Coordinates of C-alpha atoms and ligand atoms in Angstrom, one line a residue:
M1 CA -92.6 170.3 27.5
P2 CA -89.0 171.5 27.8
H3 CA -87.9 173.9 25.1
Q4 CA -84.5 172.2 24.7
Q5 CA -82.7 171.2 21.6
R6 CA -82.4 174.5 19.8
G7 CA -79.3 173.7 17.9
S8 CA -79.6 171.4 15.0
S9 CA -76.9 169.0 16.3
Q10 CA -78.8 168.8 19.6
K11 CA -81.9 167.7 17.7
Q12 CA -80.0 165.0 16.0
S13 CA -78.6 163.6 19.2
G14 CA -81.8 163.8 21.1
K15 CA -79.7 163.9 24.3
Q16 CA -81.1 165.7 27.2
E17 CA -80.2 165.8 30.9
H18 CA -83.1 166.2 33.4
R19 CA -81.4 164.7 36.3
G20 CA -79.2 167.4 37.8
L21 CA -80.4 167.7 41.4
M22 CA -77.7 168.6 43.8
C23 CA -74.0 169.6 43.9
G24 CA -71.9 170.6 41.0
I25 CA -68.7 169.2 39.5
I26 CA -66.2 170.9 37.3
G27 CA -62.9 169.6 36.0
Y28 CA -60.3 171.0 33.7
S29 CA -57.0 169.9 32.0
G30 CA -55.2 172.1 29.5
P31 CA -52.9 175.0 29.1
R32 CA -55.1 177.6 30.9
D33 CA -54.8 178.7 34.5
A34 CA -56.9 175.9 36.1
Q35 CA -57.7 177.9 39.2
Q36 CA -59.5 180.6 37.1
V37 CA -61.4 178.0 34.9
L38 CA -62.5 176.0 38.0
L39 CA -63.7 179.0 40.0
E40 CA -65.5 180.4 37.0
G41 CA -67.1 177.0 36.4
L42 CA -68.2 176.9 40.1
Q43 CA -69.8 180.3 39.8
R44 CA -71.8 179.1 36.8
L45 CA -73.0 176.1 38.8
E46 CA -74.2 178.3 41.7
Y47 CA -77.7 178.4 40.4
R48 CA -78.1 174.7 41.4
G49 CA -77.9 175.7 45.1
Y50 CA -75.1 174.8 47.5
D51 CA -73.7 175.5 50.9
S52 CA -69.9 175.0 50.4
A53 CA -67.4 174.9 47.7
G54 CA -63.8 173.8 46.9
I55 CA -61.1 173.1 44.3
A56 CA -58.1 170.8 44.0
I57 CA -55.3 171.7 41.6
V58 CA -52.4 169.6 40.5
G59 CA -49.5 171.9 40.1
A60 CA -45.8 172.3 40.5
E61 CA -46.2 172.4 44.3
G62 CA -48.1 169.2 44.4
L63 CA -51.8 168.7 45.1
Q64 CA -53.4 171.9 46.5
V65 CA -56.8 171.9 47.9
F66 CA -58.9 174.9 49.0
K67 CA -62.4 174.5 50.3
D68 CA -64.8 176.3 52.6
E69 CA -68.4 176.5 53.9
G70 CA -70.2 179.3 52.2
D71 CA -70.3 180.7 48.6
V72 CA -67.7 180.7 45.9
A73 CA -67.0 184.5 46.5
K74 CA -66.0 183.6 50.1
L75 CA -63.9 180.8 48.9
M76 CA -62.1 183.1 46.4
S77 CA -61.5 185.8 48.9
G78 CA -59.4 183.6 51.1
M79 CA -57.5 181.8 48.3
P80 CA -53.9 182.5 47.2
L81 CA -52.9 182.2 43.5
I82 CA -52.3 178.5 42.7
E83 CA -50.2 177.5 39.7
G84 CA -51.4 174.5 37.9
H85 CA -53.2 173.4 34.7
S86 CA -55.3 170.5 35.8
G87 CA -57.9 170.2 38.6
I88 CA -61.4 169.5 39.9
G89 CA -63.9 171.7 41.7
H90 CA -67.2 171.2 43.5
T91 CA -70.2 173.0 44.9
R92 CA -71.8 170.9 47.7
W93 CA -75.4 170.7 48.8
A94 CA -75.2 168.9 52.1
T95 CA -77.0 165.5 52.2
C96 CA -74.7 163.5 54.4
G97 CA -72.9 165.6 57.0
R98 CA -73.7 169.2 57.8
P99 CA -72.3 172.1 55.7
S100 CA -68.8 172.8 56.9
K101 CA -65.2 173.2 55.7
E102 CA -64.4 169.6 56.7
N103 CA -67.4 168.2 54.8
A104 CA -66.8 170.3 51.7
H105 CA -65.3 168.6 48.6
P106 CA -62.7 167.8 47.3
M107 CA -61.9 165.1 49.8
V108 CA -58.3 164.0 50.0
D109 CA -56.6 160.7 51.0
C110 CA -54.4 160.1 54.0
D111 CA -51.2 161.1 52.1
H112 CA -52.7 164.1 50.5
C113 CA -51.9 162.7 47.0
L114 CA -55.4 162.1 45.7
A115 CA -58.5 164.3 45.6
V116 CA -62.1 163.3 44.8
V117 CA -65.3 165.2 44.2
H118 CA -68.6 163.4 44.2
N119 CA -72.3 163.9 43.7
G120 CA -74.8 161.2 44.8
I121 CA -75.2 158.9 47.7
I122 CA -72.9 156.0 48.8
E123 CA -75.3 153.6 50.5
N124 CA -72.8 151.2 52.0
R125 CA -70.6 153.9 53.4
G126 CA -70.9 152.5 56.9
E127 CA -69.4 149.1 56.1
L128 CA -66.8 150.6 53.8
K129 CA -65.7 153.1 56.4
E130 CA -65.3 150.4 59.0
R131 CA -63.2 148.3 56.6
L132 CA -61.0 151.2 55.7
E133 CA -60.5 152.3 59.3
N134 CA -59.4 148.7 60.0
L135 CA -56.9 149.1 57.3
G136 CA -55.5 152.2 59.0
H137 CA -57.2 155.0 57.1
T138 CA -58.1 158.1 59.0
F139 CA -61.4 159.9 58.3
T140 CA -61.7 163.6 58.8
S141 CA -65.3 164.3 57.6
E142 CA -68.9 163.2 58.2
T143 CA -69.5 162.6 54.5
D144 CA -70.1 159.4 52.5
T145 CA -67.8 160.8 49.8
E146 CA -64.7 160.3 52.0
V147 CA -64.9 156.5 51.7
L148 CA -64.4 157.0 47.9
V149 CA -61.0 158.8 48.3
H150 CA -59.7 156.2 50.8
L151 CA -60.8 153.3 48.6
L152 CA -59.0 155.0 45.7
E153 CA -55.9 155.3 47.9
E154 CA -56.2 151.6 48.7
Y155 CA -56.4 150.6 45.0
Y156 CA -54.0 153.2 43.5
H157 CA -50.8 151.6 42.2
G158 CA -49.9 154.0 39.5
D159 CA -53.1 153.7 37.3
L160 CA -55.8 156.1 38.4
R161 CA -58.5 154.8 36.1
Q162 CA -57.9 151.2 37.2
A163 CA -58.1 152.4 40.8
L164 CA -61.4 154.2 40.2
K165 CA -62.8 151.1 38.5
R166 CA -61.8 148.9 41.4
T167 CA -63.2 151.5 43.9
L168 CA -66.6 151.6 42.2
E169 CA -66.9 147.8 42.2
D170 CA -67.1 148.1 46.0
V171 CA -69.6 150.9 46.1
K172 CA -73.4 150.6 46.3
G173 CA -75.2 153.9 45.5
T174 CA -75.2 156.6 43.0
Y175 CA -72.5 158.9 41.8
A176 CA -70.9 161.3 39.4
I177 CA -67.3 161.2 40.6
A178 CA -64.1 162.9 39.4
A179 CA -60.6 162.3 40.8
V180 CA -57.0 163.7 40.3
C181 CA -53.6 162.5 41.5
Q182 CA -50.6 164.6 42.4
G183 CA -48.1 164.8 39.6
H184 CA -50.6 163.8 36.8
E185 CA -52.6 166.0 34.5
E186 CA -55.2 163.2 34.0
I187 CA -58.7 163.5 35.5
V188 CA -60.7 160.3 35.8
A189 CA -64.4 160.3 36.2
A190 CA -67.5 158.0 36.2
R191 CA -71.2 158.3 36.4
K192 CA -74.2 156.4 37.8
E193 CA -77.5 158.2 38.1
N194 CA -75.9 161.6 38.4
P195 CA -75.2 163.9 35.5
L196 CA -71.8 164.3 34.0
I197 CA -70.7 165.9 30.7
V198 CA -67.4 166.4 28.9
G199 CA -66.6 169.6 27.0
L200 CA -64.1 169.2 24.2
G201 CA -61.6 172.0 23.5
A202 CA -58.5 172.4 21.4
E203 CA -55.6 170.8 23.4
E204 CA -57.8 171.2 26.5
N205 CA -60.8 169.4 27.9
F206 CA -63.5 170.0 30.5
L207 CA -65.7 167.9 32.7
A208 CA -68.9 169.2 34.5
S209 CA -72.2 168.3 36.0
D210 CA -73.9 170.4 33.4
I211 CA -73.0 172.3 30.3
T212 CA -73.5 175.7 32.0
A213 CA -70.1 175.3 33.6
V214 CA -68.2 175.0 30.4
L215 CA -70.2 176.9 27.8
N216 CA -67.8 179.8 28.0
Y217 CA -65.0 177.7 26.6
T218 CA -66.7 175.2 24.3
N219 CA -70.0 174.1 22.9
K220 CA -68.8 170.6 21.9
I221 CA -70.4 168.3 24.5
I222 CA -70.4 164.6 25.1
Y223 CA -73.0 163.3 27.5
I224 CA -71.6 160.5 29.8
E225 CA -74.1 157.7 30.4
D226 CA -74.7 155.5 33.4
G227 CA -71.9 152.9 33.9
E228 CA -69.4 154.8 31.8
M229 CA -66.0 155.9 33.0
L230 CA -63.5 158.3 31.4
S231 CA -60.0 159.5 31.4
L232 CA -59.4 163.1 30.4
T233 CA -56.1 164.9 29.5
P234 CA -55.5 168.0 27.5
Q235 CA -54.9 165.9 24.4
E236 CA -57.7 163.4 24.6
V237 CA -60.8 162.1 26.3
Q238 CA -61.0 158.3 26.5
I239 CA -64.4 156.8 27.4
F240 CA -65.0 153.3 28.6
N241 CA -68.2 151.3 28.9
N242 CA -69.2 149.3 32.0
K243 CA -67.1 146.3 30.9
G244 CA -64.0 148.6 30.7
E245 CA -64.0 148.5 26.9
K246 CA -63.0 151.7 25.2
I247 CA -65.9 153.2 23.2
N248 CA -66.3 156.0 20.7
K249 CA -68.9 158.6 21.4
D250 CA -70.0 161.5 19.2
Y251 CA -70.1 165.0 20.6
I252 CA -73.0 167.4 20.0
I253 CA -72.9 171.1 19.3
V254 CA -74.9 173.0 21.9
S255 CA -76.4 176.3 21.0
W256 CA -78.1 177.1 24.4
T257 CA -77.4 180.3 26.3
A258 CA -76.1 179.8 29.9
E259 CA -79.5 180.6 31.3
D260 CA -81.2 178.0 29.0
A261 CA -78.6 175.5 30.2
Q262 CA -79.2 176.2 33.9
K263 CA -82.8 175.4 33.4
G264 CA -81.8 172.2 31.5
G265 CA -83.7 173.4 28.5
F266 CA -86.9 173.9 30.4
E267 CA -88.8 177.2 30.2
H268 CA -88.9 177.6 34.0
Y269 CA -87.2 176.2 37.0
M270 CA -90.6 175.1 38.3
L271 CA -91.1 172.8 35.3
K272 CA -87.6 171.5 35.5
E273 CA -88.2 170.7 39.2
I274 CA -91.5 169.0 38.4
F275 CA -89.7 166.9 35.8
E276 CA -86.9 166.0 38.3
Q277 CA -89.4 164.3 40.6
P278 CA -88.8 160.7 39.6
V279 CA -85.2 161.2 40.6
S280 CA -86.1 163.1 43.8
I281 CA -88.4 160.2 44.8
H282 CA -85.7 157.7 43.9
N283 CA -83.1 159.6 46.0
S284 CA -85.4 160.0 48.9
L285 CA -85.9 156.2 49.1
L286 CA -82.2 155.5 48.5
G287 CA -81.1 157.9 51.2
N288 CA -83.7 156.9 53.8
F289 CA -85.7 153.7 53.4
D290 CA -83.4 151.1 54.6
K291 CA -82.1 153.0 57.6
I292 CA -85.6 154.0 58.7
M293 CA -87.0 150.5 58.4
A294 CA -83.9 149.3 60.3
G295 CA -84.9 151.5 63.2
E296 CA -82.7 154.6 62.8
L297 CA -85.5 157.1 63.5
L298 CA -88.3 157.0 66.1
S299 CA -86.7 154.0 67.7
A300 CA -87.9 152.5 71.0
Q301 CA -90.7 155.0 71.5
D302 CA -94.1 154.5 72.9
I303 CA -96.0 156.8 70.5
S304 CA -99.7 157.0 71.4
S305 CA -100.5 160.0 69.2
I306 CA -98.7 162.3 66.8
K307 CA -99.0 166.0 65.9
L308 CA -97.8 167.3 62.6
I309 CA -97.1 171.0 62.3
A310 CA -96.3 173.1 59.2
C311 CA -97.1 176.0 56.9
G312 CA -98.3 176.2 53.3
T313 CA -97.4 173.3 51.1
S314 CA -95.7 171.5 54.0
Y315 CA -99.0 171.7 55.8
N316 CA -100.7 169.9 52.9
A317 CA -98.0 167.2 53.0
S318 CA -98.6 166.9 56.7
L319 CA -102.3 166.3 56.1
V320 CA -101.4 163.5 53.6
G321 CA -99.1 162.2 56.4
K322 CA -102.0 162.1 58.9
Y323 CA -104.0 159.9 56.6
A324 CA -101.1 157.7 55.8
I325 CA -99.9 157.3 59.5
E326 CA -103.4 156.6 60.7
A327 CA -104.1 154.1 57.9
L328 CA -100.8 152.2 58.1
S329 CA -100.0 152.4 61.8
G330 CA -103.2 153.0 63.6
I331 CA -101.7 155.9 65.5
P332 CA -104.0 158.9 65.8
A333 CA -102.5 162.0 64.1
T334 CA -103.5 165.6 64.0
V335 CA -102.2 168.5 61.9
E336 CA -101.8 172.0 63.0
L337 CA -100.8 175.2 61.2
A338 CA -97.6 176.4 62.7
S339 CA -98.8 180.0 62.8
E340 CA -101.8 178.8 65.0
C341 CA -99.8 176.6 67.3
R342 CA -99.0 179.3 69.8
Y343 CA -102.7 179.6 70.7
S344 CA -103.1 175.8 71.3
S345 CA -103.8 174.6 74.8
E346 CA -101.3 172.5 76.7
T347 CA -103.9 170.3 78.2
K348 CA -103.6 167.4 75.7
E349 CA -100.0 166.9 74.7
D350 CA -99.0 164.5 71.9
P351 CA -95.8 162.7 72.8
L352 CA -94.4 163.1 69.3
V353 CA -94.4 166.4 67.3
I354 CA -93.3 166.3 63.6
L355 CA -92.3 169.6 62.2
V356 CA -92.4 169.7 58.4
T357 CA -90.5 172.4 56.6
Q358 CA -88.6 172.1 53.3
S359 CA -86.4 175.1 54.0
G360 CA -86.0 174.4 57.7
E361 CA -86.1 178.2 58.2
T362 CA -89.8 179.1 58.4
A363 CA -90.3 181.3 61.4
D364 CA -93.7 180.0 62.5
T365 CA -92.5 176.4 62.3
L366 CA -89.4 177.1 64.3
A367 CA -91.5 178.8 66.9
A368 CA -93.7 175.7 67.1
A369 CA -90.6 173.5 67.4
R370 CA -89.4 175.6 70.4
L371 CA -92.9 175.5 72.0
A372 CA -93.0 171.7 71.7
K373 CA -89.6 171.4 73.3
K374 CA -90.6 173.7 76.1
R375 CA -93.6 171.4 76.6
G376 CA -91.4 168.4 76.8
Q377 CA -92.6 166.8 73.6
R378 CA -90.3 164.7 71.5
T379 CA -89.6 166.5 68.2
L380 CA -88.8 165.2 64.7
A381 CA -88.2 167.6 61.8
I382 CA -88.7 166.7 58.1
T383 CA -86.7 169.1 56.1
N384 CA -84.7 169.3 52.8
V385 CA -81.9 171.5 54.0
V386 CA -79.0 169.9 55.9
G387 CA -77.9 172.1 58.8
S388 CA -80.9 174.5 58.6
T389 CA -82.1 176.1 61.8
I390 CA -84.8 173.5 62.5
T391 CA -82.2 170.7 62.5
R392 CA -80.6 172.3 65.6
E393 CA -83.9 172.8 67.4
V394 CA -85.3 169.2 67.3
D395 CA -84.4 165.8 68.6
E396 CA -84.3 163.9 65.3
V397 CA -84.2 164.9 61.6
F398 CA -85.5 163.2 58.5
Y399 CA -83.8 164.7 55.3
T400 CA -86.0 164.5 52.3
Q401 CA -83.2 164.4 49.6
A402 CA -85.1 166.5 47.0
G403 CA -82.0 168.5 46.1
P404 CA -82.1 172.3 45.9
E405 CA -85.4 173.8 44.8
I406 CA -85.2 177.2 43.1
G407 CA -88.8 177.9 42.0
V408 CA -90.8 179.6 44.8
A409 CA -93.6 177.1 44.3
A410 CA -92.6 174.0 46.2
T411 CA -92.9 170.9 43.9
K412 CA -90.2 168.3 44.3
T413 CA -89.8 169.1 48.0
Y414 CA -93.5 168.4 48.4
V415 CA -93.4 164.9 46.8
T416 CA -90.3 164.0 48.9
Q417 CA -92.2 165.2 52.0
L418 CA -94.9 162.7 51.0
M419 CA -92.3 160.0 50.6
A420 CA -91.1 160.8 54.1
M421 CA -94.6 160.5 55.4
Y422 CA -95.1 157.1 53.8
M423 CA -91.7 155.8 55.0
L424 CA -92.5 156.9 58.6
A425 CA -96.0 155.5 58.4
L426 CA -94.6 152.1 57.2
K427 CA -92.0 152.2 59.9
L428 CA -94.6 152.9 62.6
G429 CA -97.0 150.3 61.1
K430 CA -94.3 147.6 60.9
S431 CA -94.2 147.2 64.7
R432 CA -97.9 147.6 65.1
M433 CA -100.5 146.5 62.7
L434 CA -99.0 145.9 59.2
R435 CA -98.6 142.3 58.0
R436 CA -95.4 141.4 56.2
D437 CA -97.2 141.1 52.8
E438 CA -98.7 144.5 53.3
I439 CA -95.3 146.1 54.0
H440 CA -94.0 144.3 50.9
R441 CA -96.9 145.6 48.8
Y442 CA -96.6 149.3 49.9
T443 CA -92.8 149.1 49.6
H444 CA -93.1 147.8 46.1
G445 CA -95.6 150.6 45.3
L446 CA -93.1 153.2 46.6
K447 CA -90.2 151.7 44.7
A448 CA -92.2 151.7 41.5
M449 CA -93.2 155.4 42.0
P450 CA -90.4 157.0 40.0
R451 CA -91.7 155.1 36.9
T452 CA -95.3 155.9 37.8
V453 CA -94.5 159.6 38.1
A454 CA -92.5 159.5 34.8
N455 CA -95.6 158.2 33.1
V456 CA -97.6 161.1 34.5
L457 CA -95.0 163.6 33.3
A458 CA -95.3 162.1 29.8
K459 CA -98.9 163.6 29.9
S460 CA -97.6 167.2 30.3
E461 CA -98.8 168.2 26.8
E462 CA -102.2 166.6 27.3
I463 CA -102.5 168.5 30.6
S464 CA -101.4 171.7 28.9
A465 CA -104.3 171.3 26.4
A466 CA -106.8 170.5 29.1
V467 CA -106.2 173.6 31.2
D468 CA -107.7 175.8 28.5
M469 CA -110.9 175.4 30.5
L470 CA -109.2 177.1 33.5
T471 CA -107.1 180.0 32.0
E472 CA -109.9 182.6 31.9
A473 CA -111.6 181.6 35.2
Q474 CA -112.1 183.9 38.1
S475 CA -112.2 181.1 40.5
V476 CA -111.5 177.3 40.5
F477 CA -112.5 174.7 43.0
F478 CA -110.3 171.6 43.6
L479 CA -112.3 168.7 45.1
G480 CA -111.1 165.5 46.7
R481 CA -111.8 163.2 49.6
H482 CA -109.8 161.2 52.1
I483 CA -106.1 161.2 51.4
N484 CA -106.6 163.2 48.2
Y485 CA -108.4 166.0 49.9
P486 CA -105.0 167.5 50.8
T487 CA -103.8 166.8 47.3
M488 CA -106.5 169.1 46.0
L489 CA -105.7 171.7 48.7
E490 CA -102.2 171.5 47.3
G491 CA -103.5 171.9 43.7
A492 CA -105.5 175.0 44.7
L493 CA -102.5 176.5 46.5
K494 CA -100.2 175.9 43.5
L495 CA -102.8 177.5 41.1
K496 CA -103.4 180.6 43.2
E497 CA -99.7 181.0 43.9
I498 CA -98.4 181.1 40.4
S499 CA -101.4 181.8 38.1
Y500 CA -103.1 184.4 40.4
I501 CA -106.5 182.7 39.9
H502 CA -108.5 182.4 43.1
A503 CA -108.7 178.7 43.9
E504 CA -110.1 176.7 46.8
G505 CA -109.4 173.2 47.8
Y506 CA -112.5 171.5 49.3
A507 CA -113.4 168.2 50.8
A508 CA -116.0 167.1 48.3
G509 CA -118.4 166.2 51.1
E510 CA -118.5 169.8 52.2
L511 CA -119.8 171.1 48.9
K512 CA -123.4 171.1 49.9
H513 CA -122.7 172.9 53.1
G514 CA -121.9 176.2 51.3
P515 CA -119.8 176.3 48.1
L516 CA -122.5 174.8 45.8
A517 CA -124.0 178.3 45.9
L518 CA -121.0 179.6 44.0
L519 CA -121.0 177.1 41.2
D520 CA -122.0 177.9 37.6
A521 CA -120.8 177.6 34.0
D522 CA -117.9 180.0 34.7
T523 CA -116.6 178.2 37.7
P524 CA -114.5 175.2 36.7
I525 CA -113.9 172.2 39.0
V526 CA -110.8 170.0 39.2
A527 CA -111.8 166.8 40.9
S528 CA -109.7 163.7 41.9
C529 CA -111.4 160.4 41.6
V530 CA -109.3 157.3 42.1
W531 CA -110.2 153.8 42.9
D532 CA -110.1 153.9 46.7
M533 CA -112.8 154.0 49.4
S534 CA -113.9 157.5 48.3
Y535 CA -114.5 156.6 44.7
E536 CA -118.3 156.3 44.6
K537 CA -118.8 159.4 46.7
M538 CA -116.4 161.4 44.4
L539 CA -118.4 160.2 41.3
S540 CA -121.6 161.6 43.0
A541 CA -119.9 164.9 43.9
I542 CA -118.8 165.3 40.3
S543 CA -122.3 164.6 39.0
E544 CA -123.6 167.2 41.5
V545 CA -121.3 170.0 40.3
A546 CA -121.8 169.0 36.6
A547 CA -125.6 169.5 37.2
R548 CA -124.8 173.1 38.2
D549 CA -123.1 173.5 34.8
S550 CA -119.6 173.7 36.2
P551 CA -117.1 172.4 33.7
V552 CA -115.2 169.5 35.3
L553 CA -111.6 168.4 34.8
G554 CA -111.4 165.0 36.4
I555 CA -108.2 163.2 37.5
G556 CA -108.7 159.5 37.6
I557 CA -107.3 156.1 36.8
E558 CA -106.6 155.0 33.3
G559 CA -109.5 153.1 31.8
D560 CA -112.2 154.6 34.1
R561 CA -115.1 154.9 31.6
D562 CA -117.6 156.0 34.3
L563 CA -115.5 159.0 35.2
E564 CA -114.8 159.9 31.6
A565 CA -118.6 159.8 30.9
I566 CA -119.4 162.5 33.5
V567 CA -116.5 165.0 33.1
D568 CA -115.6 167.5 30.4
Q569 CA -112.0 166.5 30.4
A570 CA -110.2 163.6 32.0
I571 CA -106.5 163.2 32.9
C572 CA -105.7 159.6 33.8
I573 CA -102.9 158.3 35.8
P574 CA -101.6 154.6 36.0
E575 CA -103.4 152.5 38.6
V576 CA -101.6 152.7 42.0
E577 CA -102.5 151.7 45.6
G578 CA -105.2 154.2 46.7
I579 CA -103.1 155.3 49.7
L580 CA -100.1 156.1 47.5
S581 CA -102.2 157.9 44.9
P582 CA -101.4 161.4 46.2
L583 CA -97.9 161.1 44.6
P584 CA -98.9 160.8 41.0
L585 CA -102.0 163.0 41.5
T586 CA -99.9 165.7 42.9
V587 CA -97.8 165.8 39.7
V588 CA -101.0 166.3 37.7
V589 CA -102.2 169.2 39.8
Q590 CA -98.7 170.7 39.7
L591 CA -98.8 170.6 35.9
I592 CA -102.3 172.0 35.8
A593 CA -101.1 175.0 37.8
Y594 CA -97.9 175.3 35.8
H595 CA -99.6 175.2 32.3
T596 CA -102.4 177.6 33.4
A597 CA -99.9 180.1 34.7
R598 CA -97.7 179.8 31.6
K599 CA -100.7 180.4 29.3
R600 CA -101.6 183.5 31.4
G601 CA -98.1 184.8 31.0
C602 CA -97.3 184.8 34.8
P603 CA -93.8 185.1 36.2
I604 CA -93.8 181.4 37.3
D605 CA -90.6 181.1 39.2
R606 CA -91.0 184.4 41.1
P607 CA -94.7 185.0 41.9
K608 CA -95.4 188.5 43.2
N609 CA -95.5 189.0 47.0
L610 CA -94.0 185.6 47.8
A611 CA -90.6 184.4 49.0
K612 CA -89.1 181.0 48.9
S613 CA -88.5 181.0 52.6
V614 CA -90.7 182.9 55.1
T615 CA -88.4 183.8 57.9
V616 CA -90.7 186.3 59.7
D617 CA -93.8 185.3 61.7
Ligands
LIG1 O1 -90.0 176.0 53.9 P1 -91.3 175.5 54.4 O2 -91.7 174.2 53.9 O3 -91.5 175.7 55.8 O4 -92.3 176.6 53.7 C1 -93.6 176.7 54.0 C2 -94.4 177.5 53.1 O5 -93.9 178.9 53.1 C3 -94.2 177.0 51.6 O6 -94.6 175.7 51.5 C4 -95.1 177.8 50.6 O7 -96.4 177.6 50.9 C5 -94.7 177.4 49.2 N1 -94.3 178.5 48.5 C6 -95.8 176.8 48.4 O8 -95.5 176.5 47.2

């Protein structure tokens, strides 16, 4: 569990923010030089990952906005001194519109009087943009955020908070938003499903996505909740509930160091990212589901077969994708390692090639994309990084919306790749074999997944205790069947990557064709066993290994007494559709790997010999 809440006041409040995923916001109003405070705040938010940055300052010379693609150092190098004591800043991780100066925040209105920074996703941006264009507003970026500043312009008649309130009434989606207006020291802000905190100073106040950005100036923090809105000036911070009523909120005293704060109180980025998965899953649905089902990707295509190509964790996600696509759409799918692609024959070409790469920069996957293009195959990339190299090499792109991932071991990017696979499979199945009630059932299962995964995360301590049977092992086998065979490949990959224990993922049916010879009391087994078509066979495989004295850690469904009776330890997940079970099961194997590595004292976020992105082949 996270090691947050070190200060006594933090303990009392029980407040904790696990949600920070992408982009960073900073705001300041007070006697200091706003430019310096904002730029320093942006540097402290850099750890979150970003591709562009900018600030807007309200000063004697009106509203001044500077923004650019690239890092904060680049932004600073080209920036003149700006006088002013109030302003907002932003680090952007592109999700809607590529990384560029135009798409960087702050966004300004047509008259250059208002500036807005925003984290989150505006779902109804299309209809809002059309409405605003009809009213005469001119758009200059590809972002969803720009609709917010034009709406604000439309509703602003001298009261910025009222204008923001009215703006947000029109908006569907998620946000942490902050806005300023020329000639006023006030900053207004609001939150829905994206983090936002206020830092209280003496005759000065701060606003940020997380406390890291303001810790240098104050440790008095107010956490803003969903639906709340605020008005911040040097003298006071007024907070309003979702009915617009003024409310009083207590501040807490934070005693974290900046590094603690960046990890949100978790011991490692990997654990933080594992705990962010309910939000990642939610965002991946929010950003993709409706438009995919409405036909935005893979439209009007006669797809007779699909090839998925990837490396490492993305390869395992592709294998889950193969099972999901075949089960839900009936389209045959194969999976190939990107590094092996160059040796494949051209004789049987699949019409659609899906390249899966969280970074979008993996050299082998890029080479495979180029080969597919050369062979005239249609290409779709599933990636997490907007504007990455792969996005320029393929015909279509599916963005996974996991937010930046800092730990070398892929976790939240993997579960969002799985979400992408399910959404594509449903989309393909919709026009082929799936009945309406089936689509509804699977859609419901996906939409319930953030809650299901949160239930699994609540078992982190239980999993930590269970891994004592693995920590001294020389070798561990991960067994699964059908769609959870790749889940167990992923469990083995995670374990070897961060704990340095040799681990192998195996299709349980293959045991008797070789690996059984290796099993004994010193070789623990992790086995998945969910209520799907492979259940009985998994029970037999577990009995088989238990008969060779191998200790077994079983992962099954809550209430499965038969499984509990034959394993040494059982970790149970809530019941889900068998085909969707890789999502919660993955979270269990991630936590198994994490806690094992932690108990062995390994450098979890930076395992030896590995890099986050492998750009050489
Ligand atoms: O960025 P990509 O998804 O293309 O990366 C592929 C692999 O290098 C990557 O998944 C690697 O296996 C991870 N570190 C595993 O956690």
